[in-house]
Coordinates of C-alpha atoms in Angstrom, one line a residue:
X15 CA 13.3 23.0 26.0
X16 CA 13.9 23.6 22.3
X17 CA 13.2 21.0 19.7
X18 CA 17.0 20.6 19.1
X19 CA 17.6 19.9 22.7
X20 CA 14.8 17.5 22.8
X21 CA 16.2 15.7 19.8
X22 CA 19.6 15.3 21.5
X23 CA 18.0 13.9 24.7
X24 CA 15.8 11.6 22.6
X25 CA 18.8 10.4 20.5
X26 CA 20.8 9.7 23.7
X27 CA 17.8 7.6 25.3
X28 CA 17.3 5.7 22.1
X29 CA 21.1 5.0 21.6
X30 CA 21.2 3.8 25.3
X31 CA 18.3 1.5 24.6
X32 CA 20.0 0.0 21.5
X33 CA 23.3 -0.4 23.0
X34 CA 22.3 -1.5 26.6
X35 CA 22.8 1.7 28.5
X36 CA 20.5 2.4 31.3
X37 CA 21.6 5.6 33.0
X38 CA 20.2 8.3 30.9
X39 CA 17.7 10.1 33.1
X40 CA 14.8 12.2 31.8
X41 CA 14.8 15.0 34.6
X42 CA 16.7 15.2 38.0
X43 CA 15.9 12.4 40.5
X44 CA 14.6 15.0 43.1
X45 CA 12.2 16.6 40.5
X46 CA 11.1 13.2 39.3
X47 CA 10.3 12.1 42.8
X48 CA 8.2 15.3 43.3
X49 CA 6.5 14.4 39.9
X50 CA 5.7 10.9 41.1
X51 CA 4.2 12.1 44.3
X52 CA 2.0 14.5 42.6
X53 CA 0.9 12.0 40.0
X54 CA 0.4 9.3 42.4
X55 CA -1.9 11.6 44.4
X56 CA -3.7 12.3 41.1
X57 CA -4.2 8.6 40.5
X58 CA -5.8 7.7 44.1
X59 CA -9.3 8.3 42.6
X60 CA -8.7 6.0 39.6
X61 CA -11.4 3.4 39.9
X62 CA -13.6 5.4 42.2
X63 CA -15.5 7.2 39.4
X64 CA -18.5 6.1 37.6
X65 CA -16.5 3.5 35.7
X66 CA -16.2 1.5 38.8
X67 CA -12.6 0.5 37.6
X68 CA -13.9 -1.9 35.0
X69 CA -12.5 -2.1 31.5
X70 CA -15.2 -2.7 28.9
X71 CA -14.7 -5.6 26.8
X72 CA -14.7 -4.7 23.1
X73 CA -13.2 -7.7 21.3
X74 CA -15.1 -9.0 18.5
X75 CA -15.9 -8.5 14.8
X76 CA -17.0 -5.0 13.6
X77 CA -18.3 -4.0 10.1
X78 CA -20.3 -7.3 9.3
X79 CA -22.5 -5.1 7.1
X80 CA -19.5 -4.8 4.7
X81 CA -19.8 -8.5 3.9
X82 CA -17.3 -8.5 1.0
X83 CA -16.3 -12.1 1.0
X84 CA -12.8 -11.1 2.0
X85 CA -11.4 -12.3 5.3
X86 CA -11.6 -9.6 8.1
X87 CA -8.7 -7.5 8.7
X88 CA -7.1 -8.3 12.2
X89 CA -6.4 -5.3 14.6
X90 CA -4.8 -5.8 17.9
X91 CA -4.5 -3.1 20.7
X92 CA -1.4 -3.6 23.1
X93 CA -0.3 -1.4 26.0
X94 CA -1.7 -0.1 29.2
X95 CA -5.0 1.4 30.7
X96 CA -5.2 3.9 27.7
X97 CA -5.0 1.2 25.3
X98 CA -7.4 -1.0 27.3
X99 CA -10.1 1.9 27.6
X100 CA -10.1 2.2 31.3
X101 CA -12.4 5.0 32.5
X102 CA -15.4 4.8 30.3
X103 CA -18.7 2.7 30.7
X104 CA -19.2 1.1 27.3
X105 CA -17.2 -1.0 24.9
X106 CA -18.1 1.3 22.0
X107 CA -16.3 4.1 23.9
X108 CA -12.9 2.4 24.0
X109 CA -10.2 3.5 21.6
X110 CA -9.9 0.0 20.3
X111 CA -13.7 -0.2 19.5
X112 CA -13.6 3.3 17.8
X113 CA -10.4 2.2 15.7
X114 CA -12.1 -1.1 14.6
X115 CA -15.3 0.6 13.7
X116 CA -13.5 3.3 11.8
X117 CA -11.2 0.9 10.1
X118 CA -14.1 -1.2 8.9
X119 CA -15.8 1.9 7.5
X120 CA -12.7 3.1 5.6
X121 CA -11.8 -0.3 4.3
X122 CA -15.3 -1.4 3.8
X123 CA -14.4 -4.7 5.1
X124 CA -15.0 -6.5 8.4
X125 CA -12.4 -6.0 11.2
X126 CA -11.7 -8.6 13.9
X127 CA -10.6 -6.8 17.0
X128 CA -8.6 -8.2 20.0
X129 CA -7.3 -6.2 22.9
X130 CA -4.4 -7.7 25.0
X131 CA -3.6 -4.3 26.8
X132 CA -3.3 -4.5 30.6
X133 CA -4.2 -1.5 32.9
X134 CA -1.1 -0.6 34.9
X135 CA 1.2 -2.2 32.4
X136 CA 4.8 -0.8 31.8
X137 CA 6.7 -1.4 28.7
X138 CA 8.4 -4.5 30.1
X139 CA 4.9 -6.1 29.8
X140 CA 5.0 -5.8 26.2
X141 CA 7.0 -9.1 25.9
X142 CA 4.2 -11.0 27.4
X143 CA 1.5 -9.2 25.3
X144 CA 3.4 -9.8 22.0
X145 CA 3.7 -13.4 23.0
X146 CA -0.2 -13.7 23.5
X147 CA -0.6 -12.1 20.0
X148 CA 1.8 -14.2 18.1
X149 CA 1.3 -17.4 20.2
X150 CA -2.4 -17.9 19.0
X151 CA -3.5 -20.3 16.3
X152 CA -4.6 -17.3 14.4
X153 CA -2.6 -15.7 11.6
X154 CA -0.5 -12.6 12.6
X155 CA -2.5 -9.3 12.9
X156 CA -2.7 -7.1 10.0
X157 CA -2.0 -4.1 12.2
X158 CA -1.2 -3.6 15.8
X159 CA -1.7 -0.4 17.9
X160 CA 0.4 0.1 21.0
X161 CA -0.2 2.7 23.6
X162 CA 2.3 2.8 26.4
X163 CA 4.6 4.8 28.5
X164 CA 2.7 6.7 31.2
X165 CA 3.4 4.1 33.9
X166 CA 7.0 4.0 32.9
X167 CA 7.3 7.6 33.9
X168 CA 5.3 7.4 37.1
X169 CA 7.1 4.3 38.3
X170 CA 10.6 5.4 37.2
X171 CA 11.5 2.9 34.8
X172 CA 14.7 4.1 33.2
X173 CA 13.9 5.4 29.7
X174 CA 16.4 3.4 28.0
X175 CA 15.0 0.2 29.3
X176 CA 11.5 1.5 28.4
X177 CA 12.4 2.2 24.9
X178 CA 14.4 -1.1 24.6
X179 CA 11.2 -3.1 25.5
X180 CA 9.0 -1.1 23.0
X181 CA 11.5 -1.5 20.2
X182 CA 11.7 -5.1 20.8
X183 CA 7.9 -5.5 20.6
X184 CA 7.7 -3.5 17.4
X185 CA 10.6 -5.5 15.9
X186 CA 8.8 -8.9 16.7
X187 CA 5.4 -7.7 15.4
X188 CA 7.0 -6.4 12.2
X189 CA 9.1 -9.6 11.7
X190 CA 5.7 -11.5 12.0
X191 CA 4.2 -9.4 9.1
X192 CA 2.2 -7.0 11.2
X193 CA 2.0 -3.2 10.6
X194 CA 2.6 -1.4 13.9
X195 CA 1.3 2.0 15.0
X196 CA 2.5 3.4 18.4
X197 CA 0.7 5.9 20.3
X198 CA 3.5 7.6 22.3
X199 CA 3.5 8.5 26.0
X200 CA 0.8 11.0 26.8
X201 CA 1.5 14.3 28.4
X202 CA 1.3 13.8 32.2
X203 CA 1.4 17.5 32.6
X204 CA -2.3 17.6 31.7
X205 CA -3.4 15.6 34.6
X206 CA -5.5 18.2 36.4
X207 CA -4.6 17.7 40.0
X208 CA -0.7 18.1 39.3
X209 CA 0.2 21.6 40.2
X210 CA 2.8 24.0 38.8
X211 CA 5.7 23.8 38.6
X212 CA 5.5 19.9 38.7
X213 CA 3.0 20.0 36.0
X214 CA 5.9 21.5 33.6
X215 CA 8.3 18.8 35.0
X216 CA 5.8 16.0 34.1
X217 CA 5.3 17.4 30.8
X218 CA 9.0 17.6 30.0
X219 CA 9.5 14.0 31.1
X220 CA 6.6 12.8 29.1
X221 CA 7.8 14.5 26.0
X222 CA 11.3 13.3 26.3
X223 CA 10.1 9.6 26.6
X224 CA 7.7 10.1 23.7
X225 CA 10.4 11.5 21.4
X226 CA 12.7 8.4 22.4
X227 CA 9.9 6.1 21.7
X228 CA 9.5 7.4 18.2
X229 CA 13.0 7.1 17.4
X230 CA 13.0 3.3 18.7
X231 CA 9.8 2.4 17.1
X232 CA 10.4 4.0 13.6
X233 CA 13.9 2.5 13.5
X234 CA 12.2 -0.9 13.8
X235 CA 9.8 -0.2 10.9
X236 CA 6.7 1.1 12.9
X237 CA 5.0 4.4 12.8
X238 CA 4.2 6.7 15.8
X239 CA 1.5 9.2 16.5
X240 CA 2.0 11.6 19.4
X241 CA -0.8 11.3 21.9
X242 CA 0.7 14.4 23.8
X243 CA -2.1 16.1 25.5
X244 CA -4.7 13.4 24.1
X245 CA -4.7 15.2 20.9
X246 CA -5.5 18.9 20.8
X247 CA -5.4 22.1 22.7
X248 CA -9.0 21.4 23.8
X249 CA -7.7 18.7 26.2
X250 CA -5.9 21.5 28.2
X251 CA -8.7 24.0 27.8
X252 CA -11.5 21.5 28.8
X253 CA -10.1 19.0 31.2
X254 CA -13.4 18.3 32.6
X255 CA -14.9 17.1 29.4
X256 CA -11.9 15.2 28.0
X257 CA -10.8 13.5 31.3
X258 CA -12.9 10.8 32.8
X259 CA -14.6 10.6 36.2
X260 CA -11.3 9.7 37.9
X261 CA -9.6 12.9 36.4
X262 CA -6.7 10.7 35.2
X263 CA -7.9 8.5 32.3
X264 CA -9.7 9.9 29.3
X265 CA -13.4 10.4 29.0
X266 CA -15.4 9.0 26.0
X267 CA -14.7 12.3 24.2
X268 CA -11.1 12.1 25.1
X269 CA -10.7 8.5 23.6
X270 CA -12.6 9.6 20.5
X271 CA -10.2 12.5 20.0
X272 CA -7.3 10.2 20.3
X273 CA -8.9 7.5 17.9
X274 CA -9.5 10.1 15.4
X275 CA -5.9 11.2 15.3
X276 CA -4.6 7.5 15.2
X277 CA -7.0 6.1 12.6
X278 CA -5.5 7.8 9.6
X279 CA -2.0 6.4 10.5
X280 CA -3.5 2.9 10.9
X281 CA -5.3 3.2 7.5
X282 CA -2.2 4.7 5.8
X283 CA 0.0 1.7 7.2
X284 CA -2.5 -0.7 5.5
X285 CA -2.5 1.2 2.3
X286 CA -6.0 2.5 2.7
X287 CA -5.6 6.2 2.7
X288 CA -5.7 8.3 -0.3
X289 CA -2.3 8.5 -2.2
X290 CA -2.4 12.3 -2.5
X291 CA -2.3 12.5 1.3
X292 CA 0.8 10.4 1.5
X293 CA 2.9 13.1 0.1
X294 CA 4.3 15.9 2.4
X295 CA 2.1 19.1 2.6
X296 CA 4.3 22.1 3.1
X297 CA 1.2 24.1 4.3
X298 CA 1.0 21.7 7.3
X299 CA 4.7 22.1 7.8
X300 CA 5.1 18.4 6.8
X301 CA 8.5 17.1 5.4
X302 CA 11.5 14.9 5.8
X303 CA 13.8 15.4 8.7
X304 CA 16.4 13.4 10.6
X305 CA 14.5 11.0 12.7
X306 CA 15.6 12.4 16.1
X307 CA 14.5 16.0 15.1
X308 CA 11.1 14.6 13.7
X309 CA 10.5 12.7 17.0
X310 CA 11.2 15.9 19.1
X311 CA 8.8 18.1 16.9
X312 CA 6.1 15.2 17.1
X313 CA 6.5 15.1 20.9
X314 CA 5.7 18.8 21.2
X315 CA 2.6 18.6 18.9
X316 CA -0.1 16.1 19.6
X317 CA -1.5 14.1 16.6
X318 CA 1.8 14.3 14.6
X319 CA 2.8 11.2 12.7
X320 CA 6.4 9.9 12.1
X321 CA 7.3 7.2 9.8
X322 CA 10.7 6.0 8.3
X323 CA 11.8 7.5 5.1
X324 CA 15.1 7.5 3.6
X325 CA 17.4 4.8 5.0
X326 CA 20.2 7.3 6.1
X327 CA 21.4 10.7 5.5
X328 CA 24.4 12.9 6.7
X329 CA 22.6 13.4 10.0
X330 CA 21.6 9.8 10.4
X331 CA 18.2 7.9 9.7
X332 CA 15.6 10.2 8.2
X333 CA 11.8 10.1 8.7
X334 CA 8.6 11.8 7.2
X335 CA 6.8 13.9 9.6
X336 CA 3.1 14.3 8.8
X337 CA 0.3 16.4 10.5
X338 CA -2.6 14.5 9.1
X339 CA -6.1 15.8 9.0
X340 CA -8.4 14.3 11.5
X341 CA -11.4 12.5 10.2
X342 CA -14.6 11.7 12.3
X343 CA -14.5 8.2 13.4
X344 CA -17.6 6.3 12.1
X345 CA -18.8 3.4 14.1
X346 CA -20.8 0.4 12.8
X347 CA -22.0 -0.7 16.2
X348 CA -20.7 -3.4 18.7
X349 CA -20.1 -6.9 17.4
X350 CA -22.5 -9.4 18.9
X351 CA -19.9 -11.0 21.3
X352 CA -18.6 -7.6 22.5
X353 CA -22.2 -6.3 23.1
X354 CA -22.9 -9.5 25.2
X355 CA -19.7 -9.0 27.2
X356 CA -20.6 -5.3 27.8
X357 CA -24.0 -6.1 29.0
X358 CA -22.5 -8.6 31.4
X359 CA -19.9 -6.0 32.5
X360 CA -22.7 -3.3 33.0
X361 CA -25.0 -5.6 35.0
X362 CA -26.0 -4.0 38.3
X363 CA -24.6 -0.5 37.3
X364 CA -26.4 2.7 36.8
X365 CA -25.4 5.6 34.6

């Protein structure tokens, strides 16, 4: 499917989400049914690998060595098992811990991290997760990272409904004063047990939803990063390395690759990235595009960022598409409470 065709489909889904429609499909019903059967078969091993199905607890404070006297930045993860970090052994290997450590290193300031993501969650669970985030006695987070969408595809949630819930979550968090970065629906076509031609159909469904998510999130003031094949051609080339033991969730290397792609956007949202990198670089094919076209291009290339730009234009709202350079995620070690929780979660397990 061309980027223009993807843009039209994404625009239709986003419009349906905004105006209450629910009948816009991703692919034909019969094809979706086959994709679901294959993906569910691929998921039967989830929880049976070395991780034992547990999600390491990574909540806590990172970067205490930077004791600047300033209050810590507050980072919250929302979403599904990918946001939670299912599939790895250690808290330090989860995307939230990697992002918190990296953010602390860039900001040279402690980061207080909370993860409210729920394995198996669909986008309609974001309402509950946002309520948890905003209902606490603590001040609103400085930045929230949402990773959601795969379960919406595999469980046949109408894409307009999926985008509607995500857009509402972004709107509520932005209204509360938090910056929001959305890691869009990953490419289900990279799940190793899914065979062709169903792998192509799974990829098509995933990319259509990812593009529509981008439109919905950006129009509510968020930024998006395409997770795609979990960020790089190496994922398809080396599935044994970048998938976890269950062949469905990412491995520690896969999560690190994702975190390296998301971290620059998180830092940019907080004004921590170098100013010269905020200008579009034509050598990296960056620039201003109608938001639907930017969304379609981002969905086709993992690691691509989309953020709102000019309010409107002759072809609707515009956005800035960026292909940021990836930077190695630095870690500052687990916070004390997260290390204790990890030790408890690993008690009795062998590696």
